[in-house]
Coordinates of C-alpha atoms and ligand atoms in Angstrom, one line a residue:
X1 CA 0.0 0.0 0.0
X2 CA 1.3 3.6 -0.8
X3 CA 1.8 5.9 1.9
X4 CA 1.1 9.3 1.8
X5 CA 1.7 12.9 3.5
X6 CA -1.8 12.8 5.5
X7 CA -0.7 9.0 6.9
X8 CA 2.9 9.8 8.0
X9 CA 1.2 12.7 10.2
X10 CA -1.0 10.3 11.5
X11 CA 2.1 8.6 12.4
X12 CA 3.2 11.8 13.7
X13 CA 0.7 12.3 16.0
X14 CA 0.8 8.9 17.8
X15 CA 4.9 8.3 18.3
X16 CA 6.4 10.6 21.3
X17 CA 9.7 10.4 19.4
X18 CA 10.8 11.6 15.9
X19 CA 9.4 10.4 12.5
X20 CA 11.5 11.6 9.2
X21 CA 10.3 11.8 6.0
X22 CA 11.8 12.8 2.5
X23 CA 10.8 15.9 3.5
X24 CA 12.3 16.9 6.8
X25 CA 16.1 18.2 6.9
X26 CA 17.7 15.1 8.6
X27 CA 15.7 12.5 6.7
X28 CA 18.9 12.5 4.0
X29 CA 21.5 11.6 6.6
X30 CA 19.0 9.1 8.7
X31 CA 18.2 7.0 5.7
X32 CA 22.2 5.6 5.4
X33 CA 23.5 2.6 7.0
X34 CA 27.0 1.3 8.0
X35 CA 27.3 -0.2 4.3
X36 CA 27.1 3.0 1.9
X37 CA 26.6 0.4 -1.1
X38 CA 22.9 0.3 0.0
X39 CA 20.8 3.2 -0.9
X40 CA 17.2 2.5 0.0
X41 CA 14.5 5.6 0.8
X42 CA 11.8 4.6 3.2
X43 CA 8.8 5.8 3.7
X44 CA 9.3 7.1 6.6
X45 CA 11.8 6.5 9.6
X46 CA 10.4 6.1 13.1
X47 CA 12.9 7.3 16.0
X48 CA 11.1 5.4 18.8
X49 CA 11.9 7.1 22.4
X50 CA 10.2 3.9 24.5
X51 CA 8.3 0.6 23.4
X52 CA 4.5 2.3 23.1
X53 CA 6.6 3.9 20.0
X54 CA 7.7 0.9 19.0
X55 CA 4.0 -0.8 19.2
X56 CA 2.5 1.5 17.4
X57 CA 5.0 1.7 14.7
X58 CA 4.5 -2.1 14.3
X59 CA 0.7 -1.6 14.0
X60 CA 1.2 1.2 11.5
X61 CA 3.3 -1.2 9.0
X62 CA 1.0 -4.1 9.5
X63 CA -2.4 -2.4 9.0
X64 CA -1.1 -0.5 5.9
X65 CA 0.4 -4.0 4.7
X66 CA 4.0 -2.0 4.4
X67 CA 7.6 -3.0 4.4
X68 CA 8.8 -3.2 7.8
X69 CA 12.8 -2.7 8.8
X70 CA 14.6 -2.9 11.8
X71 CA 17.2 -1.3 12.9
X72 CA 20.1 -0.8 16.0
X73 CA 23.5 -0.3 14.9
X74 CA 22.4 -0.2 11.6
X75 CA 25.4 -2.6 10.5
X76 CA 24.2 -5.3 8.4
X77 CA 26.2 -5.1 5.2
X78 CA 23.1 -6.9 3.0
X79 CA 21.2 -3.6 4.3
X80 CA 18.4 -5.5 6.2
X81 CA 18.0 -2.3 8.8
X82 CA 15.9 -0.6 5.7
X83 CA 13.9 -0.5 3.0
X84 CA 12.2 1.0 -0.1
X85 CA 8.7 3.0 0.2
X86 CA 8.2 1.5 3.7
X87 CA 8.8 1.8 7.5
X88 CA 12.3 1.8 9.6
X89 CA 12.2 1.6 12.8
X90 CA 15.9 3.0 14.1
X91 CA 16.5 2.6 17.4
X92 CA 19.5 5.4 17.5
X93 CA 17.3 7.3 19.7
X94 CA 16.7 4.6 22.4
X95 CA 21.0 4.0 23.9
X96 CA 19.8 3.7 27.7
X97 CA 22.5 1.4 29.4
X98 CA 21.7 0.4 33.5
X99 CA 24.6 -1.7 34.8
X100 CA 24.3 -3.8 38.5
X101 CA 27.5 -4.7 39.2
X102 CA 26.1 -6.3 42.4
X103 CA 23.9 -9.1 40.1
X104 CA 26.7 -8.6 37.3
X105 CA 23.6 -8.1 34.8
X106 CA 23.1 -5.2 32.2
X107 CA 19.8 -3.5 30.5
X108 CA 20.6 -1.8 27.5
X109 CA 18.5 -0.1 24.9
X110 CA 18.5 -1.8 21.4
X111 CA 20.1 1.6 19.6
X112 CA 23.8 0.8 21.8
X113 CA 26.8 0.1 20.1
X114 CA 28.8 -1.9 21.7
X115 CA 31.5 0.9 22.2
X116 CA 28.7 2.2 24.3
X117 CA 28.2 -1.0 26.1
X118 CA 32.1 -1.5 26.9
X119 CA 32.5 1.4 28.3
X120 CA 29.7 1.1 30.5
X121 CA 30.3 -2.5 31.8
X122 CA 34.2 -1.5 32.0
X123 CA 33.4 1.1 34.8
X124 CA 32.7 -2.0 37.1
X125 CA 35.4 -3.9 35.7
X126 CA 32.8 -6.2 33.7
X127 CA 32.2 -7.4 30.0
X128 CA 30.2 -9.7 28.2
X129 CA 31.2 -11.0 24.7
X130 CA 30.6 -8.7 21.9
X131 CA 31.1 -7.5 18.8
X132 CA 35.0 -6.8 17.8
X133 CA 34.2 -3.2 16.2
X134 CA 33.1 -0.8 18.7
X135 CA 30.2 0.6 16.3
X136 CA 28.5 -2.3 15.4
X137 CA 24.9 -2.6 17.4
X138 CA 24.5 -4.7 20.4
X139 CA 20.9 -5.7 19.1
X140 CA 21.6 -7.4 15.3
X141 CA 24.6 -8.6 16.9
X142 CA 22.7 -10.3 19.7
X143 CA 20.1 -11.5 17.8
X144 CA 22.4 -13.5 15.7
X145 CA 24.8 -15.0 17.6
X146 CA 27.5 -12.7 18.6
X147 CA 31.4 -14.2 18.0
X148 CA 34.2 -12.2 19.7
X149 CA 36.9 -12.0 21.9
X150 CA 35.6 -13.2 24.9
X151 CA 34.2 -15.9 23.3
X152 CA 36.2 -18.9 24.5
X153 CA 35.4 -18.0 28.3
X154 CA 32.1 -16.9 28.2
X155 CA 30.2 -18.3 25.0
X156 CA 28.4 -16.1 22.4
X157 CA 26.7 -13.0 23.1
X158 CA 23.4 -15.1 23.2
X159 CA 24.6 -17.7 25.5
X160 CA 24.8 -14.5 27.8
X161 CA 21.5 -12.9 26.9
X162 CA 19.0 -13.5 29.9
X163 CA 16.1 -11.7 28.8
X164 CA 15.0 -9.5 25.9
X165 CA 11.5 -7.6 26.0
X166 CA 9.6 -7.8 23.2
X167 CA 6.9 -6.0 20.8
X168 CA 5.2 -8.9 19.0
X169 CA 3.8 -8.1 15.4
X170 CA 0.2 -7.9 17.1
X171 CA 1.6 -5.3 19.0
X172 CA 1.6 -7.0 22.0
X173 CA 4.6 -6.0 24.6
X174 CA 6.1 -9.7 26.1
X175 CA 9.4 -10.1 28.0
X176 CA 11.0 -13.7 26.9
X177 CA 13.4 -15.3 29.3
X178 CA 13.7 -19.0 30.4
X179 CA 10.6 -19.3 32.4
X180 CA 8.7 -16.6 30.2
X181 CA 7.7 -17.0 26.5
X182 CA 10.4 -19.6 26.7
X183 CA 9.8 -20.8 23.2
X184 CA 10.5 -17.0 22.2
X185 CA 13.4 -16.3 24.3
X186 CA 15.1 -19.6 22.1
X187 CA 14.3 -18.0 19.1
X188 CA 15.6 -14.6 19.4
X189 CA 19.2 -16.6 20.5
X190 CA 19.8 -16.8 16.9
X191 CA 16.9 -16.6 14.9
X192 CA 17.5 -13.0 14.1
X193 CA 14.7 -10.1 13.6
X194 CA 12.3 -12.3 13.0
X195 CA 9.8 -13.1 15.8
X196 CA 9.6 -9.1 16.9
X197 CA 11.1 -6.0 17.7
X198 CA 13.4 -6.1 20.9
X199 CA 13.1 -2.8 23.0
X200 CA 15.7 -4.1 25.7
X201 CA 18.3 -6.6 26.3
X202 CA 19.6 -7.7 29.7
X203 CA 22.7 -9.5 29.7
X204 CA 24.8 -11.6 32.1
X205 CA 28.4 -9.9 32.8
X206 CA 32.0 -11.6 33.9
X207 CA 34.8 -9.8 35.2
X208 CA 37.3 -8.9 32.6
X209 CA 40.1 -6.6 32.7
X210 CA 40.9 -3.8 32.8
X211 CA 44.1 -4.6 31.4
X212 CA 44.3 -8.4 29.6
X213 CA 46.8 -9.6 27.2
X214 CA 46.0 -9.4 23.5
X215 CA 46.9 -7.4 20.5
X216 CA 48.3 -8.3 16.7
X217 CA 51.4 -9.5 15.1
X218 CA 51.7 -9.2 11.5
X219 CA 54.0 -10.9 9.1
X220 CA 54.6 -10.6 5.4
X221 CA 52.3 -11.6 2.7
X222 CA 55.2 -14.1 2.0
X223 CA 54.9 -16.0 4.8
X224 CA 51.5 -16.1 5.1
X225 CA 51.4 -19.9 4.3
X226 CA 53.5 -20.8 7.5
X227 CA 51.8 -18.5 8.9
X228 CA 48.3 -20.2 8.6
X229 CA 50.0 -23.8 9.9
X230 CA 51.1 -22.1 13.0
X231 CA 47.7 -20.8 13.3
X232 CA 45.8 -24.2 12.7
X233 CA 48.1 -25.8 15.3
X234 CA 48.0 -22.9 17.8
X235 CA 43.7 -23.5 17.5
X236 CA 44.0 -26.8 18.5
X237 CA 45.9 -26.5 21.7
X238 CA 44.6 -23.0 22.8
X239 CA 43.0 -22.7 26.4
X240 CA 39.2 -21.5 26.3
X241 CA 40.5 -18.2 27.3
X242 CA 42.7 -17.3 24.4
X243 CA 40.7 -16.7 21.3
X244 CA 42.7 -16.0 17.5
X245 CA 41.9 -14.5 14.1
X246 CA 43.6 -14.8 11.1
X247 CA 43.6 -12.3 8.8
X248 CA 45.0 -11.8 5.0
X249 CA 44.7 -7.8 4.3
X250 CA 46.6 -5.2 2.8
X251 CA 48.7 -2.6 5.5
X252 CA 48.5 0.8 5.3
X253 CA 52.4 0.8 3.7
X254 CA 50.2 -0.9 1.1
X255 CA 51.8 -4.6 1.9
X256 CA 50.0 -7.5 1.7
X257 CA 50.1 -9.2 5.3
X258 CA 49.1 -12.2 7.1
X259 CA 48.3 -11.2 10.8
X260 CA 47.0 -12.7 13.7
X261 CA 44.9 -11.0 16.0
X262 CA 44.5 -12.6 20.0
X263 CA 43.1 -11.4 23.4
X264 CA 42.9 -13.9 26.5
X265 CA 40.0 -13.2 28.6
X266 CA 41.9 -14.2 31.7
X267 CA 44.0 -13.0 34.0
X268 CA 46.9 -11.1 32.8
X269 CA 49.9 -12.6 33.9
X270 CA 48.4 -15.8 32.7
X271 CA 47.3 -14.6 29.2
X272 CA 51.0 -13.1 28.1
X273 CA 52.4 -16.5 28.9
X274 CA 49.5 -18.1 26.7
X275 CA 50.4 -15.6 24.2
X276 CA 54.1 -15.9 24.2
X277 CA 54.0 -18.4 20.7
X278 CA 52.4 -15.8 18.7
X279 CA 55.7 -13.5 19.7
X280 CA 58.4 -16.2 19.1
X281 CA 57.2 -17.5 15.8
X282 CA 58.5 -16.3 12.4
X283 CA 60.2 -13.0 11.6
X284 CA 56.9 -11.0 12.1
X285 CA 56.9 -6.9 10.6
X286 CA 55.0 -5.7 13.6
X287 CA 54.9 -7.7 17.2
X288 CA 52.0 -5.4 18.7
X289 CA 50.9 -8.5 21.3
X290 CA 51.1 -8.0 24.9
X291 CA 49.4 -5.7 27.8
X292 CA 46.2 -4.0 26.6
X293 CA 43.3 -2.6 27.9
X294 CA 40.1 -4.5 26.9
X295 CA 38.6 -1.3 25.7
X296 CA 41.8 -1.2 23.5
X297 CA 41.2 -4.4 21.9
X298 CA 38.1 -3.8 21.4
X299 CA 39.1 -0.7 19.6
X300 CA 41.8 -2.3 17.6
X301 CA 39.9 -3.3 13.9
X302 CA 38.0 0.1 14.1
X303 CA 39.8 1.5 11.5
X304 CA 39.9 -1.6 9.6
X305 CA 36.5 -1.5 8.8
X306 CA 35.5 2.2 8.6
X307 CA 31.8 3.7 8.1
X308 CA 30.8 5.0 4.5
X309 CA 32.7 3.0 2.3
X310 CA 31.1 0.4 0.0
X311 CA 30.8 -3.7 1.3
X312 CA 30.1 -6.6 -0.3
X313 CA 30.7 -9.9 1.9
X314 CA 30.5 -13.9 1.6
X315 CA 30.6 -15.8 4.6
X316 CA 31.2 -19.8 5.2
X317 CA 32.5 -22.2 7.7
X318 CA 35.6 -24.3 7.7
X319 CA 36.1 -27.7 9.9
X320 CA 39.7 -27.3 10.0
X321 CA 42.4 -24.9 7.9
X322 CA 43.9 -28.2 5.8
X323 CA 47.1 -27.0 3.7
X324 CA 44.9 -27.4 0.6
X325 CA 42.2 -24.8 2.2
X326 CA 45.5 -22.5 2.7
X327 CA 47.1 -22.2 -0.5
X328 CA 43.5 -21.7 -1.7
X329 CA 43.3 -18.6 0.8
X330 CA 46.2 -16.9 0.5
X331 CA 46.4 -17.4 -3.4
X332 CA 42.8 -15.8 -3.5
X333 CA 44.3 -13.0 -1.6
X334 CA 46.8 -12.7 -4.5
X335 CA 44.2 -11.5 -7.1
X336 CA 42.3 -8.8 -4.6
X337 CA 41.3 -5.9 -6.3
X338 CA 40.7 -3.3 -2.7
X339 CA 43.4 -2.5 -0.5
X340 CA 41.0 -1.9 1.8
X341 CA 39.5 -5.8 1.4
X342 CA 40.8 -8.8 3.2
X343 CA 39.9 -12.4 4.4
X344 CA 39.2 -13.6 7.9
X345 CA 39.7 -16.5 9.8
X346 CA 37.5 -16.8 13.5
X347 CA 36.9 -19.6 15.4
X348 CA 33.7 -20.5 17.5
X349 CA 35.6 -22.3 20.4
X350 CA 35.7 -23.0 24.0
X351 CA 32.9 -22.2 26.1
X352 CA 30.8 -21.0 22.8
X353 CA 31.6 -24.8 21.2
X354 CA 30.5 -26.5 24.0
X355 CA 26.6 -25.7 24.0
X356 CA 24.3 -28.0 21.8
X357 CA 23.3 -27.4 18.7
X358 CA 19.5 -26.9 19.8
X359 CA 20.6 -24.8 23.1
X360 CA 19.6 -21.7 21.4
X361 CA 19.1 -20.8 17.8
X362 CA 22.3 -20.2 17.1
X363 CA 23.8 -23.3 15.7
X364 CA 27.2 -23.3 14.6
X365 CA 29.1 -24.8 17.7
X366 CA 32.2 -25.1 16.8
X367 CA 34.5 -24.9 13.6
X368 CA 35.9 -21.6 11.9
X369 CA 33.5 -18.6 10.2
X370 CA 35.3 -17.8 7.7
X371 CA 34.7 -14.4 5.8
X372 CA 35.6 -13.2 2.3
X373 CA 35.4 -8.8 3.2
X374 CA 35.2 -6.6 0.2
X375 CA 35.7 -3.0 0.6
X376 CA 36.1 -0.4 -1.5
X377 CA 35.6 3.6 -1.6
X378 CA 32.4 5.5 -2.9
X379 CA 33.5 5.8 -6.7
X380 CA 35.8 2.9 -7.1
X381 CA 34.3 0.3 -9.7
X382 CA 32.0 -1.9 -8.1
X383 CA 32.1 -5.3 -10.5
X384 CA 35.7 -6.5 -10.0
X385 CA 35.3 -6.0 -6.1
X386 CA 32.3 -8.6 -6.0
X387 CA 33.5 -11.1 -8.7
X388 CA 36.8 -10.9 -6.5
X389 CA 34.6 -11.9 -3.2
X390 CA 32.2 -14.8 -5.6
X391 CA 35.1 -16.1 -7.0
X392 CA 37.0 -16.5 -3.6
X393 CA 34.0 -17.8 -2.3
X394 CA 33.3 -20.9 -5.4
X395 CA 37.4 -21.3 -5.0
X396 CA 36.6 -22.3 -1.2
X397 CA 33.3 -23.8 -1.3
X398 CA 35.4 -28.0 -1.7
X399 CA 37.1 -26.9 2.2
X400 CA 33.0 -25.2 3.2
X401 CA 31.5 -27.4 6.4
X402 CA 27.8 -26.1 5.5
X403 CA 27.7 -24.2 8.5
X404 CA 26.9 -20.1 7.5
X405 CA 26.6 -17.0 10.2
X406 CA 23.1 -15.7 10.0
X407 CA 24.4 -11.7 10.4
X408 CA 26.7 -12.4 7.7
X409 CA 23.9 -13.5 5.1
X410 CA 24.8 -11.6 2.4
X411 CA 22.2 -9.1 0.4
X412 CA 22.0 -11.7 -2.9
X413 CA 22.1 -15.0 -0.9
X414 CA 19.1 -16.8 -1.8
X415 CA 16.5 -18.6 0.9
X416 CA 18.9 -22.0 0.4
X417 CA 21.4 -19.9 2.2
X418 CA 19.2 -18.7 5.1
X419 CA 18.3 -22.5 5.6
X420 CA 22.0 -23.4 5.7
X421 CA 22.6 -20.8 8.4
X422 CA 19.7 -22.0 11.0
X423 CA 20.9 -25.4 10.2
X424 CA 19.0 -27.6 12.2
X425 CA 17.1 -25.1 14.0
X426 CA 15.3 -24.5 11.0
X427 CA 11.8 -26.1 11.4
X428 CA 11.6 -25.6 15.4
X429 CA 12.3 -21.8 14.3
X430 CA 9.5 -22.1 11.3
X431 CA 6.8 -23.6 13.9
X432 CA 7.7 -20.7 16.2
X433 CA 7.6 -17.8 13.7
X434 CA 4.5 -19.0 12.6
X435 CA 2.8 -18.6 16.3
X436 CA 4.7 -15.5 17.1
X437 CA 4.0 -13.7 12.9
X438 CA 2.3 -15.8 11.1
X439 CA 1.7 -13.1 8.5
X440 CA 5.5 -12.7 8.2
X441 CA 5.2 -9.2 9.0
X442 CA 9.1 -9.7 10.3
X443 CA 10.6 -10.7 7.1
X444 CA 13.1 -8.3 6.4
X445 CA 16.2 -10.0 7.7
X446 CA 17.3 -13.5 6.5
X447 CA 14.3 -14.9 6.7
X448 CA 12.3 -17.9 8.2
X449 CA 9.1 -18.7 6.2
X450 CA 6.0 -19.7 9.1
X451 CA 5.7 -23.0 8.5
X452 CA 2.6 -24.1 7.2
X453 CA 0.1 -25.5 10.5
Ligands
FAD501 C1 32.3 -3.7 10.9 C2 31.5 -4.9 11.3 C3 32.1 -5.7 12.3 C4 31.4 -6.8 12.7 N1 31.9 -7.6 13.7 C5 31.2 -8.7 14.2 C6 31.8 -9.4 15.3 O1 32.8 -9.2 15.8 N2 31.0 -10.5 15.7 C7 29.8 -10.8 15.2 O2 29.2 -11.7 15.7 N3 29.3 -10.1 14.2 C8 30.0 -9.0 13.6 N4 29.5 -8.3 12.6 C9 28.2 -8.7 12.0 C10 27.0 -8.1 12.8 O3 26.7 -9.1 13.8 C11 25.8 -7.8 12.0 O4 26.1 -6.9 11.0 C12 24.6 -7.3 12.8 O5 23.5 -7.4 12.0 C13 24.9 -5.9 13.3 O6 23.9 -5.5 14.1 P1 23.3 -4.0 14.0 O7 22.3 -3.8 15.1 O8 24.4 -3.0 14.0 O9 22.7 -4.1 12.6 P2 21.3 -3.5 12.0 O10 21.6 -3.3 10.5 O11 20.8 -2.3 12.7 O12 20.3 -4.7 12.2 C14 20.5 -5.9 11.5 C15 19.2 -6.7 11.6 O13 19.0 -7.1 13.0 C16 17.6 -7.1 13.3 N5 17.4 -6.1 14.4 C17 18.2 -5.1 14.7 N6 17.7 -4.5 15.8 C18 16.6 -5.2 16.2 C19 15.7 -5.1 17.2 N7 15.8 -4.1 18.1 N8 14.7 -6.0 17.3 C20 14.6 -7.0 16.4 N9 15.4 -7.1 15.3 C21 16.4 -6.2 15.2 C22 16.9 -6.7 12.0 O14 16.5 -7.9 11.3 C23 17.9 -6.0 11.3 O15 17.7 -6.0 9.9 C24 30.1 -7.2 12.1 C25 29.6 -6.4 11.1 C26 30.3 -5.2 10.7 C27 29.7 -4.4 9.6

């Protein structure tokens, strides 16, 4: 259904917080996300200030049969946080963060970035896993799994999610935990945006920090084979605490590199002697591994991956790093067309390997996500960076384990794809969307179809 002038006031009149249309000043600069390859113009953008926004936002969309996007950090590169002609909800106006330090729990507000979050759980000397660049949202991130450094200790962000309030596509306003809405609260630990819009997050916290050991070395491009065997072998005896990424990319001297990237979520002293391989191995170009703040790692791939520039990802799992996987990778790397672009290696280990397959959602236990990252500047020619990325991709698919992360879907990947990445949990998710939307009013995000009842 169209929406007009006369229906966006309507709108208007019924939010307490902001709602943008072509028409207002800001609407230009609220319509971009992270990835500045997508450029989409909604219908109008709802800045929600509390979850009666939220509701009625929902019921707006739904009673006008419109496109309905989500949004928090607004960081998913296939641009599922908006939409054409229809309705974003962007939570940037909703970054309320409460901390108990007594319960080690945190509320937080679905527009915080994890940056945000850090810094507020850091004050008490507390973290939980999250994202590894600072901007990214806590809520996408959340909602499909959550890898990072903490990891290893402490599981995936949703193994540490203990509750998540909830507006439902009736508009209905739930909290889902593990004695309410349980069937929900499994769901949203993995299953993405699609069972409803999640106004707050509360989260369990561990003590980490403030100093831990981490950091990167970097070697040349030219030893980035060796480089990947010591990383294969250092994966397969590494403590839960210390979690590793590999990465092929391009310095700013505009070498090609191999680095790898560690923090141990542990106490120090400990952590620099589980780190002490990574500094005696090779003739590395740059040993930056030892003391670091937490907030410091967690600022150390910000500039890596800056706003504004154009993505295009594929994404994939990996058993194991076999020598025939490796020459694969770095030869790939070879033929990259972006500085700015570069291949990752991250294991789901440790504490976040050890949960079933069916705890939550989120099923890839264990193994390596692997991720093919093309970036390039606004203007730069936009076909050779994506054939580079598909043809990686086909080059690696004989090493793939079938696994896939939901939040790295890509834009083009087709509903085969979204089935690979829930796996197993596919049909439990399909019976449970189709209680909590069975009119698929939640569908822009990698999507499960309500199964037919
Ligand atoms: C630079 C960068 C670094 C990254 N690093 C990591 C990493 O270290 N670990 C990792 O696990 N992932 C990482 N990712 C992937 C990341 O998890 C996804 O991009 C995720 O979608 C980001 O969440 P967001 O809130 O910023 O995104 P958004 O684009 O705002 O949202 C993505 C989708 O999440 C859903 N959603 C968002 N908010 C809500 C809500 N309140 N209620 C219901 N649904 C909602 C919607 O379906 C929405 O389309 C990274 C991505 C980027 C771009």
């Amino acid at each position: 259904m169209h929406v007009n002038d006369a229906s966006t006031d309507v709108l208007r009149t019924r939010v307490s917080g902001d709602v943008l249309t072509a028409s207002d000043a800001g609407y230009e600069s609220a319509r971009r996300v992270w990835n500045a390859m997508i450029d989409r113009r909604p219908a109008a953008i709802v800045r929600p200030r509390n979850a009666a926004d939220v509701a009625v936002a929902v019921t707006f969309a739904r009673e006008r049969r419109l496109p309905l996007a989500v949004r928090g950090g607004a960081h998913s590169v296939a641009g599922m946080g908006t939409c054409d002609g229809g309705i974003v909800i962007d939570f940037s106006s909703m970054k309320a963060i409460t901390v108990d330090p007594e319960t080690r729990t945190a509320r937080a507000e679905p527009g915080v970035k994890w940056v945000d979050f850090d810094n507020a759980t850091q004050a008490h000397g507390l973290a939980t896993t999250g994202g590894t660049v600072g901007d990214t949202g806590i809520a996408g991130l959340t909602l499909g799994g959550g890898f990072g450094w903490l990891e290893g200790a402490y599981g995936m962000t949703v193994d540490n999610l203990l509750a998540a309030d909830v507006v439902l596509a009736g508009g209905d306003q739930v909290r889902a935990s593990a004695d309410e809405n349980s069937d929900l609260f499994w769901a949203l630990r993995g299953g993405g945006g699609n069972f409803g819009v999640v106004t707050a997050f509360e989260y369990r916290l561990h003590p980490v920090g403030p100093m831990i050991a981490g950091g990167m070395v970097v070697h040349p491009y030219s030893a980035a084979r060796d480089v990947l065997r010591f990383y294969r072998t250092l994966l397969e005896g590494a403590p839960d605490p210390l979690t590793a990424a590999a990465a092929i990319m391009t310095g700013p001297d505009g070498q090609k590199a191999c680095a790898i990237v560690c923090a141990y979520a542990g106490p120090l002293e400990e952590g620099l002697r589980a780190v002490e391989p990574l500094k005696t191995f090779g003739s590395p170009v740059l040993d930056a591994i030892g003391p670091i703040p937490y907030l410091g790692q967690q600022a150390l791939l910000e500039q890596a991956m800056p706003p504004g520039v154009h993505n295009y990802w594929k994404a994939e799992f990996l058993d194991r790093p076999t020598d025939g996987f490796i020459d694969t990778w770095v030869d790939a790397y070879s033929r990259v067309v972006s500085p700015m672009s570069f291949l990752l290696l991250f294991p789901i280990h440790g504490a976040a390997a050890r949960q079933p397959v069916d705890a939550t959602a989120f099923p890839n236990r264990g193994g390596i996500h692997l991720g093919i990252y093309a970036l390039w500047k606004p203007g730069e020619a936009e076909a050779p960076n994506v054939s580079w990325v598909r043809e990686t991709w086909t080059r690696i698919q004989p090493f793939a384990s079938g696994g896939l992360y939901v939040n790295e879907i890509g834009g083009d990947d087709g509903q085969d794809r979204v089935r690979q990445a829930y796996g197993p949990n596919y049909a439990r998710l399909a019976a449970i969307k189709a209680k909590y939307d069975p009119e698929n009013l939640f569908r822009l995000n990698a999507n499960v179809e309500p199964a037919a009842v």
